GROMACS .gro file of C-alpha atoms in nm:
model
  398
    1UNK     CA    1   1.063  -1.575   0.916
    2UNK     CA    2   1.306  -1.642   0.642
    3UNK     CA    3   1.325  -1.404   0.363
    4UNK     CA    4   1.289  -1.677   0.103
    5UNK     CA    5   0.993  -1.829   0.287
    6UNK     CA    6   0.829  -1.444   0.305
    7UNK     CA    7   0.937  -1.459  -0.140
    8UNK     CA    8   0.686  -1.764  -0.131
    9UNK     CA    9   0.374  -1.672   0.048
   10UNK     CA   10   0.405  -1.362  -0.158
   11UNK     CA   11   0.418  -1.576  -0.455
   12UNK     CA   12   0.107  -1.825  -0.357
   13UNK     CA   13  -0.100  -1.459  -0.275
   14UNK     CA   14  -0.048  -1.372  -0.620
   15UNK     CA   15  -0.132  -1.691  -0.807
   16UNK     CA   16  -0.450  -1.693  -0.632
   17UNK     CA   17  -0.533  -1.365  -0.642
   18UNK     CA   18  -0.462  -1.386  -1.013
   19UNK     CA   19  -0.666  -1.696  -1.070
   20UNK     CA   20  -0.960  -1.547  -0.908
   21UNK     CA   21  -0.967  -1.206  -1.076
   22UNK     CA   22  -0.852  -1.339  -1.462
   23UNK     CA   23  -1.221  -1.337  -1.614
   24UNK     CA   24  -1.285  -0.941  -1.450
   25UNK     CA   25  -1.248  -0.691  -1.661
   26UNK     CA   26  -1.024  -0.523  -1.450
   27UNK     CA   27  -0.801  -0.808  -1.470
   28UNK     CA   28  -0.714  -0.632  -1.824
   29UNK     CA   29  -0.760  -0.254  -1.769
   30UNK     CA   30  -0.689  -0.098  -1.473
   31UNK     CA   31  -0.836   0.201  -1.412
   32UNK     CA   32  -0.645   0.298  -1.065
   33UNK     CA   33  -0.329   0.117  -0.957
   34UNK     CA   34  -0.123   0.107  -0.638
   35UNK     CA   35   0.172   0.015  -0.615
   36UNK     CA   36   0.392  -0.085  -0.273
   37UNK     CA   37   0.752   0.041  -0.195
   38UNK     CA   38   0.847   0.020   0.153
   39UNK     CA   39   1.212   0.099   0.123
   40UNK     CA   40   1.522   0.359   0.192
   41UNK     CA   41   1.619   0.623  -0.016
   42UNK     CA   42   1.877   0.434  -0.237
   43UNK     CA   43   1.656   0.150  -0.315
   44UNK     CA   44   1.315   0.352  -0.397
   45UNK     CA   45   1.551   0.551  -0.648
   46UNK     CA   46   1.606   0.193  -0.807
   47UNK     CA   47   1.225   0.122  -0.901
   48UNK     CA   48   1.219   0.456  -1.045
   49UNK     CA   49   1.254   0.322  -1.336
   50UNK     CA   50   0.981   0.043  -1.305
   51UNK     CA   51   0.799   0.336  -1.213
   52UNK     CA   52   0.849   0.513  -1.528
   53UNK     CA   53   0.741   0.222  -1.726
   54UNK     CA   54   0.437   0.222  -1.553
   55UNK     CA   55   0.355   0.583  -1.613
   56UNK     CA   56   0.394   0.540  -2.009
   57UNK     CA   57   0.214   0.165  -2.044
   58UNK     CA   58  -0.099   0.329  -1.880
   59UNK     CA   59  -0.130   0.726  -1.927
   60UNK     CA   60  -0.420   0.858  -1.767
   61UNK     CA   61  -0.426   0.579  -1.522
   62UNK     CA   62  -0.379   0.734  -1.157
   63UNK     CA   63  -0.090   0.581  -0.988
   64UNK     CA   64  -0.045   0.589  -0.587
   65UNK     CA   65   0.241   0.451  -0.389
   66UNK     CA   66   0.330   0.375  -0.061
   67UNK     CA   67   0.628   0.481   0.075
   68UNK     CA   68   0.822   0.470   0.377
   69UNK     CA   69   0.799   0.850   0.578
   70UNK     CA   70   1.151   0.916   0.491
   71UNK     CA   71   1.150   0.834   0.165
   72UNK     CA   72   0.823   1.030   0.046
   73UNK     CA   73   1.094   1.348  -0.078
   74UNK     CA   74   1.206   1.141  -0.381
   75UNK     CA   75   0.860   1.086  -0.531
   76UNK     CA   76   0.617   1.439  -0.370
   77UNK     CA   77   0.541   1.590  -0.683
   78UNK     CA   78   0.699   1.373  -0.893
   79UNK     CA   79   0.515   1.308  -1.255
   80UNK     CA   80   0.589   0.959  -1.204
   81UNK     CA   81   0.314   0.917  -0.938
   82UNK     CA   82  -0.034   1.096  -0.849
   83UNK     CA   83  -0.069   1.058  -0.508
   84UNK     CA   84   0.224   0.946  -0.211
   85UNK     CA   85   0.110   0.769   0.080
   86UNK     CA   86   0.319   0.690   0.385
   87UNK     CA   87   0.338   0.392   0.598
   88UNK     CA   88   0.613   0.370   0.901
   89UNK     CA   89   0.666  -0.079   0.851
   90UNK     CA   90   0.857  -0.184   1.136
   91UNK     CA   91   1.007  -0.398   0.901
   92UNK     CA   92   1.202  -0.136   0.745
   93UNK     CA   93   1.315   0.075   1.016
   94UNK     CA   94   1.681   0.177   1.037
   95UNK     CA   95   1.846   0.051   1.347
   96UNK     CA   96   1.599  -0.206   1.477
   97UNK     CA   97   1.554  -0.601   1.428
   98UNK     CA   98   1.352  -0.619   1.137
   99UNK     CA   99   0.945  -0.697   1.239
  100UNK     CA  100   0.676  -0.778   1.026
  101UNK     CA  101   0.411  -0.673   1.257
  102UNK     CA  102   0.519  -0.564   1.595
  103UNK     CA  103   0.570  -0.202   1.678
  104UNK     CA  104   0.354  -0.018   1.385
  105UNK     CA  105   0.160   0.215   1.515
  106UNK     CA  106  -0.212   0.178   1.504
  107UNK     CA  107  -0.265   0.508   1.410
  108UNK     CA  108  -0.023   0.499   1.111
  109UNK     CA  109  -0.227   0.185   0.985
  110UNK     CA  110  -0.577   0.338   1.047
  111UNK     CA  111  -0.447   0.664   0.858
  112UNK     CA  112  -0.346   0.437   0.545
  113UNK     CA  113  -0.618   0.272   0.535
  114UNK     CA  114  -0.879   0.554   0.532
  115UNK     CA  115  -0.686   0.707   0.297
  116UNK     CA  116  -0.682   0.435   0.060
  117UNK     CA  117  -1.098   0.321   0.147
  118UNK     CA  118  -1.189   0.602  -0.143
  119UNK     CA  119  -1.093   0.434  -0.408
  120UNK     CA  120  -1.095   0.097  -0.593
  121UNK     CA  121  -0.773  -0.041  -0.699
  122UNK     CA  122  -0.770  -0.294  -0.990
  123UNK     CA  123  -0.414  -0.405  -0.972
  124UNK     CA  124  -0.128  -0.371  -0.667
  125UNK     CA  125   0.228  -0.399  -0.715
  126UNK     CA  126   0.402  -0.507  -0.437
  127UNK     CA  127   0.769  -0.363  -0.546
  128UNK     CA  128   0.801  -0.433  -0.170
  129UNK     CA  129   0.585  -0.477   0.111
  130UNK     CA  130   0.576  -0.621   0.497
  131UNK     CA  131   0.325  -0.878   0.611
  132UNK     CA  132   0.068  -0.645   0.723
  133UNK     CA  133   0.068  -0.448   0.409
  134UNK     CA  134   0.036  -0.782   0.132
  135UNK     CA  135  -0.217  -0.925   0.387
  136UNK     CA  136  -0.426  -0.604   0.418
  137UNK     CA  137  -0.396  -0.484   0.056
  138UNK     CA  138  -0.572  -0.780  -0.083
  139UNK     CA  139  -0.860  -0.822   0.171
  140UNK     CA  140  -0.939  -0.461   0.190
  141UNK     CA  141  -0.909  -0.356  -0.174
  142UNK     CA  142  -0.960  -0.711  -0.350
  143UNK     CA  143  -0.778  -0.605  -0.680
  144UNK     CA  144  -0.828  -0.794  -0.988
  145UNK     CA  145  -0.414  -0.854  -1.035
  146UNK     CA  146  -0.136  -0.846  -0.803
  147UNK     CA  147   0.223  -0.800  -0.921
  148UNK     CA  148   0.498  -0.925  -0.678
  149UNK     CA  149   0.875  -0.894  -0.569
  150UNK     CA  150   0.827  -1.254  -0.410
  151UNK     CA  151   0.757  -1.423  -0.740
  152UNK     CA  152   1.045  -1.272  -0.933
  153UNK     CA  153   1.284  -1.342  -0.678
  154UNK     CA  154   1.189  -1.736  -0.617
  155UNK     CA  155   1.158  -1.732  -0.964
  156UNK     CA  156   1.563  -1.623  -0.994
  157UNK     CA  157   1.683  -1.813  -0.727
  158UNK     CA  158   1.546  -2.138  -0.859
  159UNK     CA  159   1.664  -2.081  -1.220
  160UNK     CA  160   2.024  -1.999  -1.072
  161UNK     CA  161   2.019  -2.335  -0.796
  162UNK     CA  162   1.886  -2.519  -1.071
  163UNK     CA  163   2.173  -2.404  -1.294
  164UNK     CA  164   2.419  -2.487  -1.067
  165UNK     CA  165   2.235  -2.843  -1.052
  166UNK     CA  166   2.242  -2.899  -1.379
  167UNK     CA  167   2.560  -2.808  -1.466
  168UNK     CA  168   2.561  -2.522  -1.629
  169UNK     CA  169   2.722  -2.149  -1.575
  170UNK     CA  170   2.564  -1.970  -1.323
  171UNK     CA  171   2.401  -1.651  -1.418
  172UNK     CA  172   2.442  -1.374  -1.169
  173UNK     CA  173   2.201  -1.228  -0.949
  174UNK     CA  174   1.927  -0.968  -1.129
  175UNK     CA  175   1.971  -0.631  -1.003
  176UNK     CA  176   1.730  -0.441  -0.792
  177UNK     CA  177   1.643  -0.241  -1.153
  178UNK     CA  178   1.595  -0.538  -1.340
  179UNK     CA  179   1.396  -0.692  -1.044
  180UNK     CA  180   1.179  -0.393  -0.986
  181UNK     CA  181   1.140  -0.416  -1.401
  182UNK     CA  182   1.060  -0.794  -1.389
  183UNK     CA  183   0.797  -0.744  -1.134
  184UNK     CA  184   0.617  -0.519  -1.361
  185UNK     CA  185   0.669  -0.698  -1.693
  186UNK     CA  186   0.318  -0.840  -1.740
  187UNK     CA  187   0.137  -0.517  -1.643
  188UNK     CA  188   0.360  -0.269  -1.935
  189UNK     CA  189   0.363  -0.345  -2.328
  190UNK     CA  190   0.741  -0.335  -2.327
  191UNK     CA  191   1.042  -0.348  -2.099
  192UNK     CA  192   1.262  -0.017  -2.159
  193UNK     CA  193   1.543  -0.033  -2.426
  194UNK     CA  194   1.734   0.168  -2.163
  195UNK     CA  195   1.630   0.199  -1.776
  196UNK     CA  196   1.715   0.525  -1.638
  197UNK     CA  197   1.703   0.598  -1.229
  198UNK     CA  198   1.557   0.956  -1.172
  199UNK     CA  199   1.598   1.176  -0.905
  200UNK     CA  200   1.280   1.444  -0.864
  201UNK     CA  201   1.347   1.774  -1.059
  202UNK     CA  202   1.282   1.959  -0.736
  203UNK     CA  203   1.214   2.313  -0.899
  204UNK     CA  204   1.345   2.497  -0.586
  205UNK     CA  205   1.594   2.340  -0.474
  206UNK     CA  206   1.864   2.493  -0.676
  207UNK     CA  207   1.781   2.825  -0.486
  208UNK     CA  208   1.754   2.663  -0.139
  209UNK     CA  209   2.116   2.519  -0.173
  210UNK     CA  210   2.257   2.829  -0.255
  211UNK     CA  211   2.089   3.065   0.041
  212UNK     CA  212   2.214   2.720   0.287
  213UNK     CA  213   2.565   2.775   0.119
  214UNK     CA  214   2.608   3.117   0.134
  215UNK     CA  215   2.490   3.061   0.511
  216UNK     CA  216   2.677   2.805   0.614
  217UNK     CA  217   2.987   2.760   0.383
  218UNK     CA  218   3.009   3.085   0.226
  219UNK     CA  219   3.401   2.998   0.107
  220UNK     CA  220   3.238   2.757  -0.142
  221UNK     CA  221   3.208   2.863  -0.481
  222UNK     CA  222   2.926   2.643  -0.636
  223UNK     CA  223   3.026   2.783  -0.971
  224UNK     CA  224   3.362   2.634  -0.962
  225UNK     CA  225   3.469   2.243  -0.985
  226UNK     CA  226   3.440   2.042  -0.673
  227UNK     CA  227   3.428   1.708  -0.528
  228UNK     CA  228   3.166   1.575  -0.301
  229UNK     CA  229   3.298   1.311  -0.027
  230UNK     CA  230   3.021   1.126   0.171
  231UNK     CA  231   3.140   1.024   0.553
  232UNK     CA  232   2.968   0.764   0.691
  233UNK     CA  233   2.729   0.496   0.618
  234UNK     CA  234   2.385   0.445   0.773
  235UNK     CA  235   2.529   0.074   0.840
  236UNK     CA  236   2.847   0.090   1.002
  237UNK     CA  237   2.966  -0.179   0.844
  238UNK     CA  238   3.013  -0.007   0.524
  239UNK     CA  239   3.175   0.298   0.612
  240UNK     CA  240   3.474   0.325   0.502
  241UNK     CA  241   3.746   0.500   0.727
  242UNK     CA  242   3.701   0.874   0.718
  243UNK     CA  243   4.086   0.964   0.761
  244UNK     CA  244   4.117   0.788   0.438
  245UNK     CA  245   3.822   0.985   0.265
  246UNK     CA  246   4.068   1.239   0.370
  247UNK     CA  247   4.370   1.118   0.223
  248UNK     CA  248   4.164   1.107  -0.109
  249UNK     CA  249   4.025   1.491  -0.028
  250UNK     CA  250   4.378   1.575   0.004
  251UNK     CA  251   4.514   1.425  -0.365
  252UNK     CA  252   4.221   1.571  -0.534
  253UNK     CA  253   4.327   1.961  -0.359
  254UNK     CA  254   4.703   1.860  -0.482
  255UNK     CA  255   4.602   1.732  -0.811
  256UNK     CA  256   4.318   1.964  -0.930
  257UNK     CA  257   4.316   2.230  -0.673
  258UNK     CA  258   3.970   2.121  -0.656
  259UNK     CA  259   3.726   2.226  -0.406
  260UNK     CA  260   3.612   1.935  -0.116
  261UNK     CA  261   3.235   1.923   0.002
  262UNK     CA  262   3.184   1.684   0.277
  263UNK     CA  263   2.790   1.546   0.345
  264UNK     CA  264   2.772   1.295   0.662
  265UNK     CA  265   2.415   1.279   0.861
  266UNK     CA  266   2.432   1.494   1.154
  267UNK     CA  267   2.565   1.166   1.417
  268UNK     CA  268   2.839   1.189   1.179
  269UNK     CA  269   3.005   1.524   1.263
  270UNK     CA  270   3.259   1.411   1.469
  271UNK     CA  271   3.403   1.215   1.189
  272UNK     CA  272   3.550   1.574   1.071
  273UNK     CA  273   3.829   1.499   1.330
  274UNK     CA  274   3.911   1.161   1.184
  275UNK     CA  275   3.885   1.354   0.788
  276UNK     CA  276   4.122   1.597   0.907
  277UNK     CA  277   4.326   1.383   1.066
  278UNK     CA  278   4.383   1.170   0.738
  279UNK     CA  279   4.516   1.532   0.547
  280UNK     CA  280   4.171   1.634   0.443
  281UNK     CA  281   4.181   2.006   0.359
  282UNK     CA  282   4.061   2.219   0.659
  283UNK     CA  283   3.905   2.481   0.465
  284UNK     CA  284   3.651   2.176   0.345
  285UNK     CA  285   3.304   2.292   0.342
  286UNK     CA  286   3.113   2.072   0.570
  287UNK     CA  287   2.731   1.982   0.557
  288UNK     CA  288   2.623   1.710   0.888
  289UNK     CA  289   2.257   1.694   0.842
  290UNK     CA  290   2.224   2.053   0.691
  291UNK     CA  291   2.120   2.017   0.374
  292UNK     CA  292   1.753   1.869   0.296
  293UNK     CA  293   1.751   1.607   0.037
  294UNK     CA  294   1.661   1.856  -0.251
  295UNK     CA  295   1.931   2.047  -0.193
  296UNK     CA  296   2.177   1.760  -0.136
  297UNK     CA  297   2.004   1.650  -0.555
  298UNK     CA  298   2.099   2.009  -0.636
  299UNK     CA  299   2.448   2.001  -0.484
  300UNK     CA  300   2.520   1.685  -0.607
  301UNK     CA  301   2.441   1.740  -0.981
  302UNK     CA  302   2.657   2.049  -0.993
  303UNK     CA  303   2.950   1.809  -0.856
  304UNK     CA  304   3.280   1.728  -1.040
  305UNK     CA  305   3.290   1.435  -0.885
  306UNK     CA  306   3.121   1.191  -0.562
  307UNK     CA  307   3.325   0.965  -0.359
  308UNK     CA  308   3.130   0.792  -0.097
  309UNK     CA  309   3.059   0.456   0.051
  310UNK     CA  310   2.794   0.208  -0.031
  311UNK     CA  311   2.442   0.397   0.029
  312UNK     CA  312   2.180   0.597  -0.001
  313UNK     CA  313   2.351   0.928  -0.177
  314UNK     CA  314   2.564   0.729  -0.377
  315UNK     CA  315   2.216   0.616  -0.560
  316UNK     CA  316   2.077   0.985  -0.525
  317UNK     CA  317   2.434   1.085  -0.709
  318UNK     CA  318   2.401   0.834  -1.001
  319UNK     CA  319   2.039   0.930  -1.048
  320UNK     CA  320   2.181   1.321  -1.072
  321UNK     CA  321   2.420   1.233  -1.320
  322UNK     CA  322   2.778   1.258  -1.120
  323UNK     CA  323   3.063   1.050  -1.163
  324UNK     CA  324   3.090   0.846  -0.889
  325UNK     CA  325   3.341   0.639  -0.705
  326UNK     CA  326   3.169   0.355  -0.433
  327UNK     CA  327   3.295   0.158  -0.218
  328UNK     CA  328   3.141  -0.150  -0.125
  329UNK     CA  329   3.204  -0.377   0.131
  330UNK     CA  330   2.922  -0.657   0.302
  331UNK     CA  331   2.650  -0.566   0.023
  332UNK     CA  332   2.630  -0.731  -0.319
  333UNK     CA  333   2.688  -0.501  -0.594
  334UNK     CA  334   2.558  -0.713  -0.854
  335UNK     CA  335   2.232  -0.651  -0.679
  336UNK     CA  336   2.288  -0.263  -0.555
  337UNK     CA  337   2.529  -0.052  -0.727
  338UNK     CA  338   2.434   0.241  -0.807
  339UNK     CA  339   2.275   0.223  -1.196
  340UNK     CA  340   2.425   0.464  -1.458
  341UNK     CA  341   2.722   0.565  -1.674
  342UNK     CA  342   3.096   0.677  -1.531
  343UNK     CA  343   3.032   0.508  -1.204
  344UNK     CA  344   3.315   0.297  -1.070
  345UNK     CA  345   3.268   0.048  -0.810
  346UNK     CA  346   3.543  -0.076  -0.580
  347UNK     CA  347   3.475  -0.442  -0.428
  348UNK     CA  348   3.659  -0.721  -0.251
  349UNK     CA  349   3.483  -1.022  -0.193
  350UNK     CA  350   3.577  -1.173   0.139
  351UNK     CA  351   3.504  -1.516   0.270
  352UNK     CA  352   3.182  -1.419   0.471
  353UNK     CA  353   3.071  -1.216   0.218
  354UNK     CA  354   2.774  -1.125   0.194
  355UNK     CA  355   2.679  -1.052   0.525
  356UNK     CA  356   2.365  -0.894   0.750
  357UNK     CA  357   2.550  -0.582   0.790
  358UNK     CA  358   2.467  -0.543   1.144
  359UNK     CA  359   2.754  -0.693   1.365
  360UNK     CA  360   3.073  -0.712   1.139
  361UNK     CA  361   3.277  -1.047   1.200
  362UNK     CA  362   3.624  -0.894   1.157
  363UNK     CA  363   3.550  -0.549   1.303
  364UNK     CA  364   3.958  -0.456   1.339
  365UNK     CA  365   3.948  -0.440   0.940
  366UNK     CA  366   3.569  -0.456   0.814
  367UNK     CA  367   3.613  -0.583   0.452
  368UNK     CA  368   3.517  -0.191   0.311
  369UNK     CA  369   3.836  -0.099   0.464
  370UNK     CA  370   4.082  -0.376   0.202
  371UNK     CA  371   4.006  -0.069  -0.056
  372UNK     CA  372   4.381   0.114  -0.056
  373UNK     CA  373   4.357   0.476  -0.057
  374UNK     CA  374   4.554   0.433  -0.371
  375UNK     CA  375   4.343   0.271  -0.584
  376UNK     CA  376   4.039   0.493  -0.463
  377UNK     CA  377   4.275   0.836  -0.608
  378UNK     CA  378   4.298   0.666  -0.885
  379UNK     CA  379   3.980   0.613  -0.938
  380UNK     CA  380   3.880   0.898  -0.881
  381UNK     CA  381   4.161   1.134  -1.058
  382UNK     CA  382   4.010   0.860  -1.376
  383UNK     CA  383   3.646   0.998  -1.360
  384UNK     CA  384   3.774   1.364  -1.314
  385UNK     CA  385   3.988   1.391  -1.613
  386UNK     CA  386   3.720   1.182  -1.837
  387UNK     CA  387   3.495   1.345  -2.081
  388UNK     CA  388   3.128   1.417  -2.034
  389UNK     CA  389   2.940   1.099  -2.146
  390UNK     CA  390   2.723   1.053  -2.469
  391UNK     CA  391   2.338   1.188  -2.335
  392UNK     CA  392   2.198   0.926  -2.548
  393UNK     CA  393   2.399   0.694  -2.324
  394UNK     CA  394   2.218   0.753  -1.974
  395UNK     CA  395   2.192   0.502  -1.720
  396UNK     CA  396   2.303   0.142  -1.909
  397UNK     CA  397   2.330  -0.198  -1.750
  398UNK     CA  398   2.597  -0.136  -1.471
   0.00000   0.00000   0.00000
């Protein structure tokens, strides 16, 4: 099924939903409200600040989400939420051919619902959902309002097509912040003056990272500058090469004598080879899948500097704070860069851009590798030598 025809039977569920439940008065005050995230790490870091705004239009309301399993980290004993469910949606596994309802386990479903049967929700907000979980949601909890990613989007795509119609500039895409904000706007008093994407304090993990340090780097010396360089991408079609992450390792040691820290997920180790290969210093400390998320959030907003491709910890970097240099390639970054100050984004639009990411068309030179090691040094060498941003200037419009 077409996304854009999955945007409109969202849509319809909601008008009706909301037609029905207008003269309840739960329609107006909720007094429990769940709201619907079924996404990776990058993107559930993006409706953190939706999330926020929910938190402050209706203190004292308890707020549950559902999450994907992997993603659970960024929100378990987070103030912004009371209670985090999981749900593993086909749909939104890594790897596979995206399913609306084929392959869930039964047991995962029958576990979500019984623990969402205690309670009565008044309102749902779908941030994003599968078919199963939009279809169950509203027959087994029958809230009074429904708030929807499927009406926002149809809602932008028709007002930019019937720009275009008419003659008129076309207005860009709305980011997945803005998005995740629009969805919301009818349930909060006010949109933020300033969105901000938040990573999880994680209390511990400072402490973790440096007993995993001293364990498995002990040459690093968290006290003094370094840069963090992420190899790999969870699609392979945004990875950029990994000897030239190296090459930009390399001018940063020259330049700065500054120290490299290299994340990849553990399938990614024997990119090292290709790092090194490219002049990446040898006495790198490397991390392939050793380092939990929290201490990843703790390493990263220690960091000089992040230089990574399009993904998940390029979001989880922005949301700590760290300058940042991304590289896109099939995504749009109107849509997904990371949000927040001193980030730059490197992008060249090619002519079957965007793209599904899956199966790259030209896969001798994918479009993430046009980005020159050159202009990614200087990039980077830019952010280094900057000053320390304004804190009264956190997270703007990208």
């Amino acid at each position: 099924m077409s996304e854009y025809r999955l945007f409109a039977r969202s849509a319809l569920r909601t008008a009706i939903t909301n037609a029905l439940g207008r003269w309840s008065p739960r329609y107006g005050a909720p007094r429990r409200i769940l709201v619907v995230k079924l996404d990776h790490l990058g993107d559930l870091l993006l409706a953190t600040p939706a999330l926020r705004a929910l938190r402050e239009a209706h203190p004292g309301v308890p707020i549950d989400v559902v999450v994907l399993p992997g993603s659970r980290v960024l929100l378990e004993g987070s103030p912004l939420v009371d209670r985090v469910l999981r749900y593993d949606s086909p749909r939104f596994r890594r790897g596979e051919p995206k399913r609306d309802l084929a392959g869930a386990s039964s047991d995962d479903r029958a576990g979500l619902l019984q623990a969402l049967a205690p309670h009565r929700y008044d309102w749902v907000v779908e941030l994003r959902g599968d078919e199963w979980t939009a279809g169950m949601l509203l027959g087994a909890l029958r809230p009074a309002r429904r708030f929807d990613r499927g009406t926002v989007r149809m809602r932008d795509w028709l007002s930019r097509r019937l720009g275009r119609l008419c003659g008129r500039c076309s207005t860009p895409p709305l980011h997945e912040v803005e998005t995740n904000l629009a969805i919301i706007r009818d349930a909060i008093s006010r949109l933020p003056d300033v969105p901000c994407v938040e990573a999880p304090p994680w209390p511990h993990a400072a402490i973790e990272l440096d007993h995993l340090a001293a364990e498995l780097a002990p040459a690093l010396d968290l006290t003094q500058p370094y840069a963090v360089i992420q190899l790999g991408a969870t699609w392979a079609p945004r990875a950029w090469s990994a000897k030239r992450f190296g090459a930009v390792a390399a001018a940063l040691r020259a330049a700065y004598d500054a120290q490299v820290v290299v994340l990849g997920m553990a399938e990614d180790s024997p990119l090292r080879d290709e790092f090194l290969a490219g002049g990446g210093p040898s006495d790198s400390s490397f991390f392939f899948g050793a380092l939990p998320i929290p201490a990843v959030g703790a390493l990263l907003r220690r960091a000089r500097l992040y230089v990574g491709s399009d993904g998940g910890m390029a979001h989880l970097a922005a949301a700590c704070g760290t300058p940042s240099v991304v590289l896109f390639g099939p995504q749009n970054p109107a849509r997904f860069r990371p949000w927040g100050p001193r980030i730059t984004i490197l992008h060249r639009a090619v002519d079957c851009y965007p793209c599904a990411q899956v199966v790259c068309v030209r896969p001798a030179e994918p479009c993430v590798n046009l980005h020159s090691v050159e202009e990614t040094v200087k990039a980077a060498m830019a952010l280094w030598n900057s000053e320390s941003p304004d804190p009264g200037l956190k997270n703007p419009r990208p």
